mmCIF file as gemmi writes it, N, C-alpha and C atoms, coordinates in Angstrom:
data_model
loop_
_atom_site.group_PDB
_atom_site.id
_atom_site.type_symbol
_atom_site.label_atom_id
_atom_site.label_alt_id
_atom_site.label_comp_id
_atom_site.label_asym_id
_atom_site.label_entity_id
_atom_site.label_seq_id
_atom_site.pdbx_PDB_ins_code
_atom_site.Cartn_x
_atom_site.Cartn_y
_atom_site.Cartn_z
_atom_site.occupancy
_atom_site.B_iso_or_equiv
_atom_site.pdbx_formal_charge
_atom_site.auth_seq_id
_atom_site.auth_asym_id
_atom_site.pdbx_PDB_model_num
ATOM 1 N N . MET Axp A 1 ? -113.784 -58.761 -45.355 1 0 ? 1 A 1
ATOM 2 C CA . MET Axp A 1 ? -113.951 -58.51 -46.774 1 0 ? 1 A 1
ATOM 3 C C . MET Axp A 1 ? -113.699 -59.804 -47.529 1 0 ? 1 A 1
ATOM 4 N N . ASN Axp A 2 ? -114.598 -60.161 -48.38 1 0 ? 2 A 1
ATOM 5 C CA . ASN Axp A 2 ? -114.377 -61.357 -49.217 1 0 ? 2 A 1
ATOM 6 C C . ASN Axp A 2 ? -113.895 -60.9 -50.621 1 0 ? 2 A 1
ATOM 7 N N . LYS Axp A 3 ? -113.665 -61.859 -51.482 1 0 ? 3 A 1
ATOM 8 C CA . LYS Axp A 3 ? -113.088 -61.524 -52.81 1 0 ? 3 A 1
ATOM 9 C C . LYS Axp A 3 ? -114.008 -60.638 -53.583 1 0 ? 3 A 1
ATOM 10 N N . ASN Axp A 4 ? -115.333 -60.857 -53.565 1 0 ? 4 A 1
ATOM 11 C CA . ASN Axp A 4 ? -116.278 -60.001 -54.337 1 0 ? 4 A 1
ATOM 12 C C . ASN Axp A 4 ? -116.251 -58.571 -53.778 1 0 ? 4 A 1
ATOM 13 N N . GLU Axp A 5 ? -116.157 -58.417 -52.479 1 0 ? 5 A 1
ATOM 14 C CA . GLU Axp A 5 ? -116.072 -57.094 -51.882 1 0 ? 5 A 1
ATOM 15 C C . GLU Axp A 5 ? -114.757 -56.4 -52.233 1 0 ? 5 A 1
ATOM 16 N N . LEU Axp A 6 ? -113.664 -57.17 -52.292 1 0 ? 6 A 1
ATOM 17 C CA . LEU Axp A 6 ? -112.389 -56.621 -52.74 1 0 ? 6 A 1
ATOM 18 C C . LEU Axp A 6 ? -112.433 -56.151 -54.189 1 0 ? 6 A 1
ATOM 19 N N . ILE Axp A 7 ? -113.042 -56.937 -55.035 1 0 ? 7 A 1
ATOM 20 C CA . ILE Axp A 7 ? -113.198 -56.563 -56.466 1 0 ? 7 A 1
ATOM 21 C C . ILE Axp A 7 ? -114.008 -55.27 -56.612 1 0 ? 7 A 1
ATOM 22 N N . SER Axp A 8 ? -115.066 -55.172 -55.858 1 0 ? 8 A 1
ATOM 23 C CA . SER Axp A 8 ? -115.894 -53.956 -55.903 1 0 ? 8 A 1
ATOM 24 C C . SER Axp A 8 ? -115.083 -52.744 -55.42 1 0 ? 8 A 1
ATOM 25 N N . SER Axp A 9 ? -114.347 -52.895 -54.371 1 0 ? 9 A 1
ATOM 26 C CA . SER Axp A 9 ? -113.513 -51.824 -53.831 1 0 ? 9 A 1
ATOM 27 C C . SER Axp A 9 ? -112.433 -51.39 -54.843 1 0 ? 9 A 1
ATOM 28 N N . VAL Axp A 10 ? -111.779 -52.365 -55.453 1 0 ? 10 A 1
ATOM 29 C CA . VAL Axp A 10 ? -110.734 -52.036 -56.413 1 0 ? 10 A 1
ATOM 30 C C . VAL Axp A 10 ? -111.373 -51.328 -57.618 1 0 ? 10 A 1
ATOM 31 N N . ALA Axp A 11 ? -112.517 -51.797 -58.106 1 0 ? 11 A 1
ATOM 32 C CA . ALA Axp A 11 ? -113.201 -51.194 -59.232 1 0 ? 11 A 1
ATOM 33 C C . ALA Axp A 11 ? -113.519 -49.745 -58.919 1 0 ? 11 A 1
ATOM 34 N N . GLU Axp A 12 ? -114.05 -49.489 -57.732 1 0 ? 12 A 1
ATOM 35 C CA . GLU Axp A 12 ? -114.445 -48.118 -57.345 1 0 ? 12 A 1
ATOM 36 C C . GLU Axp A 12 ? -113.222 -47.184 -57.216 1 0 ? 12 A 1
ATOM 37 N N . ARG Axp A 13 ? -112.19 -47.659 -56.539 1 0 ? 13 A 1
ATOM 38 C CA . ARG Axp A 13 ? -111.014 -46.843 -56.306 1 0 ? 13 A 1
ATOM 39 C C . ARG Axp A 13 ? -110.149 -46.589 -57.532 1 0 ? 13 A 1
ATOM 40 N N . ALA Axp A 14 ? -110.129 -47.568 -58.43 1 0 ? 14 A 1
ATOM 41 C CA . ALA Axp A 14 ? -109.297 -47.438 -59.641 1 0 ? 14 A 1
ATOM 42 C C . ALA Axp A 14 ? -110.08 -46.936 -60.884 1 0 ? 14 A 1
ATOM 43 N N . GLY Axp A 15 ? -111.378 -46.775 -60.724 1 0 ? 15 A 1
ATOM 44 C CA . GLY Axp A 15 ? -112.208 -46.345 -61.847 1 0 ? 15 A 1
ATOM 45 C C . GLY Axp A 15 ? -112.307 -47.383 -62.921 1 0 ? 15 A 1
ATOM 46 N N . LEU Axp A 16 ? -112.362 -48.667 -62.528 1 0 ? 16 A 1
ATOM 47 C CA . LEU Axp A 16 ? -112.481 -49.779 -63.477 1 0 ? 16 A 1
ATOM 48 C C . LEU Axp A 16 ? -113.86 -50.38 -63.407 1 0 ? 16 A 1
ATOM 49 N N . SER Axp A 17 ? -114.166 -51.157 -64.395 1 0 ? 17 A 1
ATOM 50 C CA . SER Axp A 17 ? -115.411 -51.949 -64.334 1 0 ? 17 A 1
ATOM 51 C C . SER Axp A 17 ? -115.148 -53.106 -63.384 1 0 ? 17 A 1
ATOM 52 N N . LYS Axp A 18 ? -116.182 -53.761 -62.902 1 0 ? 18 A 1
ATOM 53 C CA . LYS Axp A 18 ? -116.047 -54.89 -61.983 1 0 ? 18 A 1
ATOM 54 C C . LYS Axp A 18 ? -115.321 -56.029 -62.703 1 0 ? 18 A 1
ATOM 55 N N . VAL Axp A 19 ? -115.575 -56.186 -64.021 1 0 ? 19 A 1
ATOM 56 C CA . VAL Axp A 19 ? -114.892 -57.244 -64.79 1 0 ? 19 A 1
ATOM 57 C C . VAL Axp A 19 ? -113.434 -56.995 -64.859 1 0 ? 19 A 1
ATOM 58 N N . GLN Axp A 20 ? -113.035 -55.746 -65.117 1 0 ? 20 A 1
ATOM 59 C CA . GLN Axp A 20 ? -111.605 -55.41 -65.192 1 0 ? 20 A 1
ATOM 60 C C . GLN Axp A 20 ? -110.961 -55.547 -63.834 1 0 ? 20 A 1
ATOM 61 N N . ALA Axp A 21 ? -111.648 -55.124 -62.801 1 0 ? 21 A 1
ATOM 62 C CA . ALA Axp A 21 ? -111.078 -55.277 -61.452 1 0 ? 21 A 1
ATOM 63 C C . ALA Axp A 21 ? -110.929 -56.735 -61.063 1 0 ? 21 A 1
ATOM 64 N N . ALA Axp A 22 ? -111.884 -57.57 -61.458 1 0 ? 22 A 1
ATOM 65 C CA . ALA Axp A 22 ? -111.794 -58.995 -61.164 1 0 ? 22 A 1
ATOM 66 C C . ALA Axp A 22 ? -110.6 -59.608 -61.862 1 0 ? 22 A 1
ATOM 67 N N . GLU Axp A 23 ? -110.353 -59.172 -63.119 1 0 ? 23 A 1
ATOM 68 C CA . GLU Axp A 23 ? -109.2 -59.702 -63.864 1 0 ? 23 A 1
ATOM 69 C C . GLU Axp A 23 ? -107.901 -59.244 -63.168 1 0 ? 23 A 1
ATOM 70 N N . ALA Axp A 24 ? -107.867 -58.018 -62.701 1 0 ? 24 A 1
ATOM 71 C CA . ALA Axp A 24 ? -106.654 -57.494 -62.016 1 0 ? 24 A 1
ATOM 72 C C . ALA Axp A 24 ? -106.398 -58.26 -60.695 1 0 ? 24 A 1
ATOM 73 N N . VAL Axp A 25 ? -107.46 -58.457 -59.926 1 0 ? 25 A 1
ATOM 74 C CA . VAL Axp A 25 ? -107.314 -59.201 -58.654 1 0 ? 25 A 1
ATOM 75 C C . VAL Axp A 25 ? -106.916 -60.63 -58.935 1 0 ? 25 A 1
ATOM 76 N N . ASP Axp A 26 ? -107.506 -61.297 -59.879 1 0 ? 26 A 1
ATOM 77 C CA . ASP Axp A 26 ? -107.119 -62.66 -60.216 1 0 ? 26 A 1
ATOM 78 C C . ASP Axp A 26 ? -105.7 -62.751 -60.748 1 0 ? 26 A 1
ATOM 79 N N . ALA Axp A 27 ? -105.249 -61.767 -61.532 1 0 ? 27 A 1
ATOM 80 C CA . ALA Axp A 27 ? -103.865 -61.747 -62.029 1 0 ? 27 A 1
ATOM 81 C C . ALA Axp A 27 ? -102.917 -61.539 -60.877 1 0 ? 27 A 1
ATOM 82 N N . PHE Axp A 28 ? -103.241 -60.665 -59.926 1 0 ? 28 A 1
ATOM 83 C CA . PHE Axp A 28 ? -102.415 -60.417 -58.735 1 0 ? 28 A 1
ATOM 84 C C . PHE Axp A 28 ? -102.262 -61.688 -57.913 1 0 ? 28 A 1
ATOM 85 N N . ILE Axp A 29 ? -103.359 -62.355 -57.662 1 0 ? 29 A 1
ATOM 86 C CA . ILE Axp A 29 ? -103.32 -63.619 -56.879 1 0 ? 29 A 1
ATOM 87 C C . ILE Axp A 29 ? -102.517 -64.682 -57.637 1 0 ? 29 A 1
ATOM 88 N N . SER Axp A 30 ? -102.738 -64.84 -58.936 1 0 ? 30 A 1
ATOM 89 C CA . SER Axp A 30 ? -102.033 -65.82 -59.727 1 0 ? 30 A 1
ATOM 90 C C . SER Axp A 30 ? -100.541 -65.562 -59.73 1 0 ? 30 A 1
ATOM 91 N N . SER Axp A 31 ? -100.19 -64.294 -59.837 1 0 ? 31 A 1
ATOM 92 C CA . SER Axp A 31 ? -98.736 -63.939 -59.858 1 0 ? 31 A 1
ATOM 93 C C . SER Axp A 31 ? -98.086 -64.322 -58.55 1 0 ? 31 A 1
ATOM 94 N N . ILE Axp A 32 ? -98.761 -64.056 -57.422 1 0 ? 32 A 1
ATOM 95 C CA . ILE Axp A 32 ? -98.166 -64.413 -56.139 1 0 ? 32 A 1
ATOM 96 C C . ILE Axp A 32 ? -98.023 -65.928 -56.02 1 0 ? 32 A 1
ATOM 97 N N . ILE Axp A 33 ? -99.099 -66.659 -56.365 1 0 ? 33 A 1
ATOM 98 C CA . ILE Axp A 33 ? -99.055 -68.135 -56.308 1 0 ? 33 A 1
ATOM 99 C C . ILE Axp A 33 ? -97.954 -68.709 -57.197 1 0 ? 33 A 1
ATOM 100 N N . SER Axp A 34 ? -97.86 -68.203 -58.4 1 0 ? 34 A 1
ATOM 101 C CA . SER Axp A 34 ? -96.822 -68.673 -59.367 1 0 ? 34 A 1
ATOM 102 C C . SER Axp A 34 ? -95.438 -68.408 -58.789 1 0 ? 34 A 1
ATOM 103 N N . THR Axp A 35 ? -95.192 -67.25 -58.201 1 0 ? 35 A 1
ATOM 104 C CA . THR Axp A 35 ? -93.874 -66.931 -57.667 1 0 ? 35 A 1
ATOM 105 C C . THR Axp A 35 ? -93.541 -67.764 -56.463 1 0 ? 35 A 1
ATOM 106 N N . LEU Axp A 36 ? -94.519 -67.997 -55.599 1 0 ? 36 A 1
ATOM 107 C CA . LEU Axp A 36 ? -94.269 -68.831 -54.401 1 0 ? 36 A 1
ATOM 108 C C . LEU Axp A 36 ? -94.052 -70.264 -54.806 1 0 ? 36 A 1
ATOM 109 N N . THR Axp A 37 ? -94.743 -70.744 -55.809 1 0 ? 37 A 1
ATOM 110 C CA . THR Axp A 37 ? -94.601 -72.125 -56.301 1 0 ? 37 A 1
ATOM 111 C C . THR Axp A 37 ? -93.167 -72.366 -56.805 1 0 ? 37 A 1
ATOM 112 N N . LYS Axp A 38 ? -92.532 -71.341 -57.382 1 0 ? 38 A 1
ATOM 113 C CA . LYS Axp A 38 ? -91.132 -71.443 -57.814 1 0 ? 38 A 1
ATOM 114 C C . LYS Axp A 38 ? -90.163 -71.397 -56.677 1 0 ? 38 A 1
ATOM 115 N N . GLY Axp A 39 ? -90.623 -71.081 -55.484 1 0 ? 39 A 1
ATOM 116 C CA . GLY Axp A 39 ? -89.764 -70.975 -54.336 1 0 ? 39 A 1
ATOM 117 C C . GLY Axp A 39 ? -89.246 -69.558 -54.046 1 0 ? 39 A 1
ATOM 118 N N . ASP Axp A 40 ? -89.719 -68.613 -54.846 1 0 ? 40 A 1
ATOM 119 C CA . ASP Axp A 40 ? -89.263 -67.211 -54.656 1 0 ? 40 A 1
ATOM 120 C C . ASP Axp A 40 ? -90.219 -66.475 -53.709 1 0 ? 40 A 1
ATOM 121 N N . ASP Axp A 41 ? -89.688 -65.344 -53.162 1 0 ? 41 A 1
ATOM 122 C CA . ASP Axp A 41 ? -90.465 -64.49 -52.3 1 0 ? 41 A 1
ATOM 123 C C . ASP Axp A 41 ? -91.149 -63.38 -53.099 1 0 ? 41 A 1
ATOM 124 N N . VAL Axp A 42 ? -92.255 -62.833 -52.534 1 0 ? 42 A 1
ATOM 125 C CA . VAL Axp A 42 ? -92.903 -61.653 -53.103 1 0 ? 42 A 1
ATOM 126 C C . VAL Axp A 42 ? -92.827 -60.575 -52.039 1 0 ? 42 A 1
ATOM 127 N N . ARG Axp A 43 ? -92.195 -59.46 -52.39 1 0 ? 43 A 1
ATOM 128 C CA . ARG Axp A 43 ? -92.023 -58.351 -51.392 1 0 ? 43 A 1
ATOM 129 C C . ARG Axp A 43 ? -92.726 -57.115 -51.958 1 0 ? 43 A 1
ATOM 130 N N . ILE Axp A 44 ? -93.641 -56.575 -51.22 1 0 ? 44 A 1
ATOM 131 C CA . ILE Axp A 44 ? -94.371 -55.366 -51.603 1 0 ? 44 A 1
ATOM 132 C C . ILE Axp A 44 ? -94.068 -54.343 -50.531 1 0 ? 44 A 1
ATOM 133 N N . PRO Axp A 45 ? -93.124 -53.42 -50.816 1 0 ? 45 A 1
ATOM 134 C CA . PRO Axp A 45 ? -92.73 -52.403 -49.803 1 0 ? 45 A 1
ATOM 135 C C . PRO Axp A 45 ? -93.956 -51.66 -49.255 1 0 ? 45 A 1
ATOM 136 N N . GLY Axp A 46 ? -93.993 -51.553 -47.915 1 0 ? 46 A 1
ATOM 137 C CA . GLY Axp A 46 ? -95.054 -50.837 -47.218 1 0 ? 46 A 1
ATOM 138 C C . GLY Axp A 46 ? -96.271 -51.739 -46.953 1 0 ? 46 A 1
ATOM 139 N N . PHE Axp A 47 ? -96.374 -52.826 -47.649 1 0 ? 47 A 1
ATOM 140 C CA . PHE Axp A 47 ? -97.508 -53.751 -47.423 1 0 ? 47 A 1
ATOM 141 C C . PHE Axp A 47 ? -97.082 -55.016 -46.693 1 0 ? 47 A 1
ATOM 142 N N . GLY Axp A 48 ? -96.089 -55.729 -47.27 1 0 ? 48 A 1
ATOM 143 C CA . GLY Axp A 48 ? -95.63 -56.92 -46.588 1 0 ? 48 A 1
ATOM 144 C C . GLY Axp A 48 ? -94.953 -57.866 -47.617 1 0 ? 48 A 1
ATOM 145 N N . SER Axp A 49 ? -94.619 -59.069 -47.118 1 0 ? 49 A 1
ATOM 146 C CA . SER Axp A 49 ? -93.965 -60.044 -47.975 1 0 ? 49 A 1
ATOM 147 C C . SER Axp A 49 ? -94.591 -61.395 -47.803 1 0 ? 49 A 1
ATOM 148 N N . PHE Axp A 50 ? -94.607 -62.125 -48.895 1 0 ? 50 A 1
ATOM 149 C CA . PHE Axp A 50 ? -95.071 -63.497 -48.946 1 0 ? 50 A 1
ATOM 150 C C . PHE Axp A 50 ? -93.866 -64.371 -49.184 1 0 ? 50 A 1
ATOM 151 N N . GLU Axp A 51 ? -93.78 -65.448 -48.445 1 0 ? 51 A 1
ATOM 152 C CA . GLU Axp A 51 ? -92.681 -66.387 -48.668 1 0 ? 51 A 1
ATOM 153 C C . GLU Axp A 51 ? -93.142 -67.78 -48.348 1 0 ? 51 A 1
ATOM 154 N N . VAL Axp A 52 ? -92.317 -68.749 -48.73 1 0 ? 52 A 1
ATOM 155 C CA . VAL Axp A 52 ? -92.602 -70.157 -48.481 1 0 ? 52 A 1
ATOM 156 C C . VAL Axp A 52 ? -91.744 -70.654 -47.338 1 0 ? 52 A 1
ATOM 157 N N . SER Axp A 53 ? -92.33 -71.275 -46.358 1 0 ? 53 A 1
ATOM 158 C CA . SER Axp A 53 ? -91.631 -71.798 -45.202 1 0 ? 53 A 1
ATOM 159 C C . SER Axp A 53 ? -91.746 -73.321 -45.264 1 0 ? 53 A 1
ATOM 160 N N . HIS Axp A 54 ? -90.73 -74.048 -44.857 1 0 ? 54 A 1
ATOM 161 C CA . HIS Axp A 54 ? -90.735 -75.503 -44.886 1 0 ? 54 A 1
ATOM 162 C C . HIS Axp A 54 ? -90.957 -76.011 -43.46 1 0 ? 54 A 1
ATOM 163 N N . ARG Axp A 55 ? -91.933 -76.885 -43.325 1 0 ? 55 A 1
ATOM 164 C CA . ARG Axp A 55 ? -92.179 -77.538 -42.073 1 0 ? 55 A 1
ATOM 165 C C . ARG Axp A 55 ? -91.636 -78.983 -42.119 1 0 ? 55 A 1
ATOM 166 N N . LYS Axp A 56 ? -90.875 -79.352 -41.113 1 0 ? 56 A 1
ATOM 167 C CA . LYS Axp A 56 ? -90.324 -80.726 -41.085 1 0 ? 56 A 1
ATOM 168 C C . LYS Axp A 56 ? -91.411 -81.73 -40.714 1 0 ? 56 A 1
ATOM 169 N N . ALA Axp A 57 ? -91.186 -82.97 -41.082 1 0 ? 57 A 1
ATOM 170 C CA . ALA Axp A 57 ? -92.09 -84.063 -40.701 1 0 ? 57 A 1
ATOM 171 C C . ALA Axp A 57 ? -92.058 -84.181 -39.172 1 0 ? 57 A 1
ATOM 172 N N . THR Axp A 58 ? -93.184 -84.425 -38.571 1 0 ? 58 A 1
ATOM 173 C CA . THR Axp A 58 ? -93.29 -84.586 -37.107 1 0 ? 58 A 1
ATOM 174 C C . THR Axp A 58 ? -94.229 -85.741 -36.775 1 0 ? 58 A 1
ATOM 175 N N . LYS Axp A 59 ? -94.159 -86.113 -35.508 1 0 ? 59 A 1
ATOM 176 C CA . LYS Axp A 59 ? -95.103 -87.161 -35.02 1 0 ? 59 A 1
ATOM 177 C C . LYS Axp A 59 ? -96.234 -86.443 -34.274 1 0 ? 59 A 1
ATOM 178 N N . GLY Axp A 60 ? -97.412 -86.93 -34.416 1 0 ? 60 A 1
ATOM 179 C CA . GLY Axp A 60 ? -98.546 -86.337 -33.719 1 0 ? 60 A 1
ATOM 180 C C . GLY Axp A 60 ? -99.447 -87.447 -33.221 1 0 ? 60 A 1
ATOM 181 N N . ARG Axp A 61 ? -100.567 -87.048 -32.696 1 0 ? 61 A 1
ATOM 182 C CA . ARG Axp A 61 ? -101.517 -88.046 -32.137 1 0 ? 61 A 1
ATOM 183 C C . ARG Axp A 61 ? -102.896 -87.767 -32.727 1 0 ? 61 A 1
ATOM 184 N N . ASN Axp A 62 ? -103.57 -88.831 -33.095 1 0 ? 62 A 1
ATOM 185 C CA . ASN Axp A 62 ? -104.971 -88.758 -33.498 1 0 ? 62 A 1
ATOM 186 C C . ASN Axp A 62 ? -105.797 -88.462 -32.259 1 0 ? 62 A 1
ATOM 187 N N . PRO Axp A 63 ? -106.457 -87.314 -32.221 1 0 ? 63 A 1
ATOM 188 C CA . PRO Axp A 63 ? -107.183 -86.969 -30.98 1 0 ? 63 A 1
ATOM 189 C C . PRO Axp A 63 ? -108.312 -87.907 -30.59 1 0 ? 63 A 1
ATOM 190 N N . SER Axp A 64 ? -108.93 -88.567 -31.567 1 0 ? 64 A 1
ATOM 191 C CA . SER Axp A 64 ? -110.042 -89.443 -31.247 1 0 ? 64 A 1
ATOM 192 C C . SER Axp A 64 ? -109.569 -90.805 -30.742 1 0 ? 64 A 1
ATOM 193 N N . THR Axp A 65 ? -108.433 -91.303 -31.28 1 0 ? 65 A 1
ATOM 194 C CA . THR Axp A 65 ? -108.005 -92.654 -30.894 1 0 ? 65 A 1
ATOM 195 C C . THR Axp A 65 ? -106.731 -92.628 -29.995 1 0 ? 65 A 1
ATOM 196 N N . GLY Axp A 66 ? -106.009 -91.55 -30.05 1 0 ? 66 A 1
ATOM 197 C CA . GLY Axp A 66 ? -104.794 -91.459 -29.313 1 0 ? 66 A 1
ATOM 198 C C . GLY Axp A 66 ? -103.61 -92.136 -29.989 1 0 ? 66 A 1
ATOM 199 N N . ALA Axp A 67 ? -103.869 -92.696 -31.172 1 0 ? 67 A 1
ATOM 200 C CA . ALA Axp A 67 ? -102.828 -93.395 -31.942 1 0 ? 67 A 1
ATOM 201 C C . ALA Axp A 67 ? -101.813 -92.377 -32.483 1 0 ? 67 A 1
ATOM 202 N N . GLU Axp A 68 ? -100.522 -92.79 -32.446 1 0 ? 68 A 1
ATOM 203 C CA . GLU Axp A 68 ? -99.488 -91.929 -32.987 1 0 ? 68 A 1
ATOM 204 C C . GLU Axp A 68 ? -99.543 -91.96 -34.52 1 0 ? 68 A 1
ATOM 205 N N . ILE Axp A 69 ? -99.408 -90.766 -35.116 1 0 ? 69 A 1
ATOM 206 C CA . ILE Axp A 69 ? -99.38 -90.679 -36.597 1 0 ? 69 A 1
ATOM 207 C C . ILE Axp A 69 ? -98.215 -89.864 -37.028 1 0 ? 69 A 1
ATOM 208 N N . GLN Axp A 70 ? -97.786 -90.102 -38.256 1 0 ? 70 A 1
ATOM 209 C CA . GLN Axp A 70 ? -96.683 -89.341 -38.848 1 0 ? 70 A 1
ATOM 210 C C . GLN Axp A 70 ? -97.268 -88.182 -39.644 1 0 ? 70 A 1
ATOM 211 N N . ILE Axp A 71 ? -96.883 -86.981 -39.347 1 0 ? 71 A 1
ATOM 212 C CA . ILE Axp A 71 ? -97.316 -85.793 -40.109 1 0 ? 71 A 1
ATOM 213 C C . ILE Axp A 71 ? -96.18 -85.481 -41.113 1 0 ? 71 A 1
ATOM 214 N N . PRO Axp A 72 ? -96.485 -85.541 -42.386 1 0 ? 72 A 1
ATOM 215 C CA . PRO Axp A 72 ? -95.422 -85.369 -43.4 1 0 ? 72 A 1
ATOM 216 C C . PRO Axp A 72 ? -94.884 -83.921 -43.452 1 0 ? 72 A 1
ATOM 217 N N . SER Axp A 73 ? -93.652 -83.788 -43.98 1 0 ? 73 A 1
ATOM 218 C CA . SER Axp A 73 ? -93.116 -82.479 -44.177 1 0 ? 73 A 1
ATOM 219 C C . SER Axp A 73 ? -93.881 -81.807 -45.294 1 0 ? 73 A 1
ATOM 220 N N . ARG Axp A 74 ? -93.912 -80.471 -45.282 1 0 ? 74 A 1
ATOM 221 C CA . ARG Axp A 74 ? -94.627 -79.727 -46.296 1 0 ? 74 A 1
ATOM 222 C C . ARG Axp A 74 ? -94.157 -78.302 -46.358 1 0 ? 74 A 1
ATOM 223 N N . ASN Axp A 75 ? -94.451 -77.64 -47.47 1 0 ? 75 A 1
ATOM 224 C CA . ASN Axp A 75 ? -94.202 -76.224 -47.611 1 0 ? 75 A 1
ATOM 225 C C . ASN Axp A 75 ? -95.486 -75.499 -47.318 1 0 ? 75 A 1
ATOM 226 N N . VAL Axp A 76 ? -95.35 -74.373 -46.625 1 0 ? 76 A 1
ATOM 227 C CA . VAL Axp A 76 ? -96.542 -73.558 -46.273 1 0 ? 76 A 1
ATOM 228 C C . VAL Axp A 76 ? -96.274 -72.078 -46.624 1 0 ? 76 A 1
ATOM 229 N N . PRO Axp A 77 ? -97.276 -71.389 -47.075 1 0 ? 77 A 1
ATOM 230 C CA . PRO Axp A 77 ? -97.102 -69.979 -47.366 1 0 ? 77 A 1
ATOM 231 C C . PRO Axp A 77 ? -97.09 -69.178 -46.058 1 0 ? 77 A 1
ATOM 232 N N . LYS Axp A 78 ? -96.363 -68.092 -46.089 1 0 ? 78 A 1
ATOM 233 C CA . LYS Axp A 78 ? -96.256 -67.234 -44.88 1 0 ? 78 A 1
ATOM 234 C C . LYS Axp A 78 ? -96.31 -65.798 -45.317 1 0 ? 78 A 1
ATOM 235 N N . PHE Axp A 79 ? -97.04 -64.976 -44.593 1 0 ? 79 A 1
ATOM 236 C CA . PHE Axp A 79 ? -97.139 -63.542 -44.861 1 0 ? 79 A 1
ATOM 237 C C . PHE Axp A 79 ? -96.643 -62.747 -43.687 1 0 ? 79 A 1
ATOM 238 N N . SER Axp A 80 ? -95.779 -61.797 -43.931 1 0 ? 80 A 1
ATOM 239 C CA . SER Axp A 80 ? -95.279 -60.899 -42.917 1 0 ? 80 A 1
ATOM 240 C C . SER Axp A 80 ? -95.684 -59.495 -43.252 1 0 ? 80 A 1
ATOM 241 N N . ALA Axp A 81 ? -96.42 -58.824 -42.37 1 0 ? 81 A 1
ATOM 242 C CA . ALA Axp A 81 ? -96.872 -57.456 -42.633 1 0 ? 81 A 1
ATOM 243 C C . ALA Axp A 81 ? -95.715 -56.491 -42.626 1 0 ? 81 A 1
ATOM 244 N N . GLY Axp A 82 ? -95.793 -55.53 -43.55 1 0 ? 82 A 1
ATOM 245 C CA . GLY Axp A 82 ? -94.751 -54.447 -43.612 1 0 ? 82 A 1
ATOM 246 C C . GLY Axp A 82 ? -95.011 -53.397 -42.598 1 0 ? 82 A 1
ATOM 247 N N . LYS Axp A 83 ? -93.995 -52.511 -42.41 1 0 ? 83 A 1
ATOM 248 C CA . LYS Axp A 83 ? -94.064 -51.458 -41.41 1 0 ? 83 A 1
ATOM 249 C C . LYS Axp A 83 ? -95.261 -50.519 -41.619 1 0 ? 83 A 1
ATOM 250 N N . SER Axp A 84 ? -95.484 -50.105 -42.86 1 0 ? 84 A 1
ATOM 251 C CA . SER Axp A 84 ? -96.574 -49.124 -43.144 1 0 ? 84 A 1
ATOM 252 C C . SER Axp A 84 ? -97.944 -49.765 -42.85 1 0 ? 84 A 1
ATOM 253 N N . LEU Axp A 85 ? -98.106 -51.049 -43.144 1 0 ? 85 A 1
ATOM 254 C CA . LEU Axp A 85 ? -99.367 -51.767 -42.878 1 0 ? 85 A 1
ATOM 255 C C . LEU Axp A 85 ? -99.579 -51.842 -41.378 1 0 ? 85 A 1
ATOM 256 N N . LYS Axp A 86 ? -98.559 -52.204 -40.622 1 0 ? 86 A 1
ATOM 257 C CA . LYS Axp A 86 ? -98.64 -52.324 -39.153 1 0 ? 86 A 1
ATOM 258 C C . LYS Axp A 86 ? -99.027 -50.983 -38.56 1 0 ? 86 A 1
ATOM 259 N N . GLU Axp A 87 ? -98.383 -49.921 -39.048 1 0 ? 87 A 1
ATOM 260 C CA . GLU Axp A 87 ? -98.647 -48.572 -38.525 1 0 ? 87 A 1
ATOM 261 C C . GLU Axp A 87 ? -100.071 -48.113 -38.834 1 0 ? 87 A 1
ATOM 262 N N . ALA Axp A 88 ? -100.539 -48.43 -40.042 1 0 ? 88 A 1
ATOM 263 C CA . ALA Axp A 88 ? -101.886 -48.029 -40.455 1 0 ? 88 A 1
ATOM 264 C C . ALA Axp A 88 ? -102.935 -48.723 -39.551 1 0 ? 88 A 1
ATOM 265 N N . ILE Axp A 89 ? -102.707 -49.972 -39.254 1 0 ? 89 A 1
ATOM 266 C CA . ILE Axp A 89 ? -103.657 -50.739 -38.438 1 0 ? 89 A 1
ATOM 267 C C . ILE Axp A 89 ? -103.665 -50.206 -37.007 1 0 ? 89 A 1
ATOM 268 N N . ASN Axp A 90 ? -102.499 -49.796 -36.51 1 0 ? 90 A 1
ATOM 269 C CA . ASN Axp A 90 ? -102.393 -49.274 -35.166 1 0 ? 90 A 1
ATOM 270 C C . ASN Axp A 90 ? -102.651 -47.784 -35.049 1 0 ? 90 A 1
ATOM 271 N N . GLY Axp A 91 ? -103.11 -47.179 -36.144 1 0 ? 91 A 1
ATOM 272 C CA . GLY Axp A 91 ? -103.503 -45.77 -36.101 1 0 ? 91 A 1
ATOM 273 C C . GLY Axp A 91 ? -102.337 -44.759 -35.965 1 0 ? 91 A 1
ATOM 274 N N . LYS Axp A 92 ? -101.206 -45.124 -36.457 1 0 ? 92 A 1
ATOM 275 C CA . LYS Axp A 92 ? -100.042 -44.215 -36.381 1 0 ? 92 A 1
ATOM 276 C C . LYS Axp A 92 ? -99.83 -43.467 -37.68 1 0 ? 92 A 1
């Protein structure tokens, strides 16, 4: 499912126009990004949680030349599925 398909599904299930559903989906995504940018977690019971994980700087190798390179430290988003989501996917 891509973003347009998600918007159509939300519009149909919530009885909204596609424009209203698009605004809701965009607001949802923006809220999550804004919260993660501040370093806070987003927890949606039954669905899952979004959090920021920090990766340390490491050394790696350029696969084409074999030269050693420094990979900088960075923050990465992480999603953990909630119990209800896991159970729904596994047919329980």
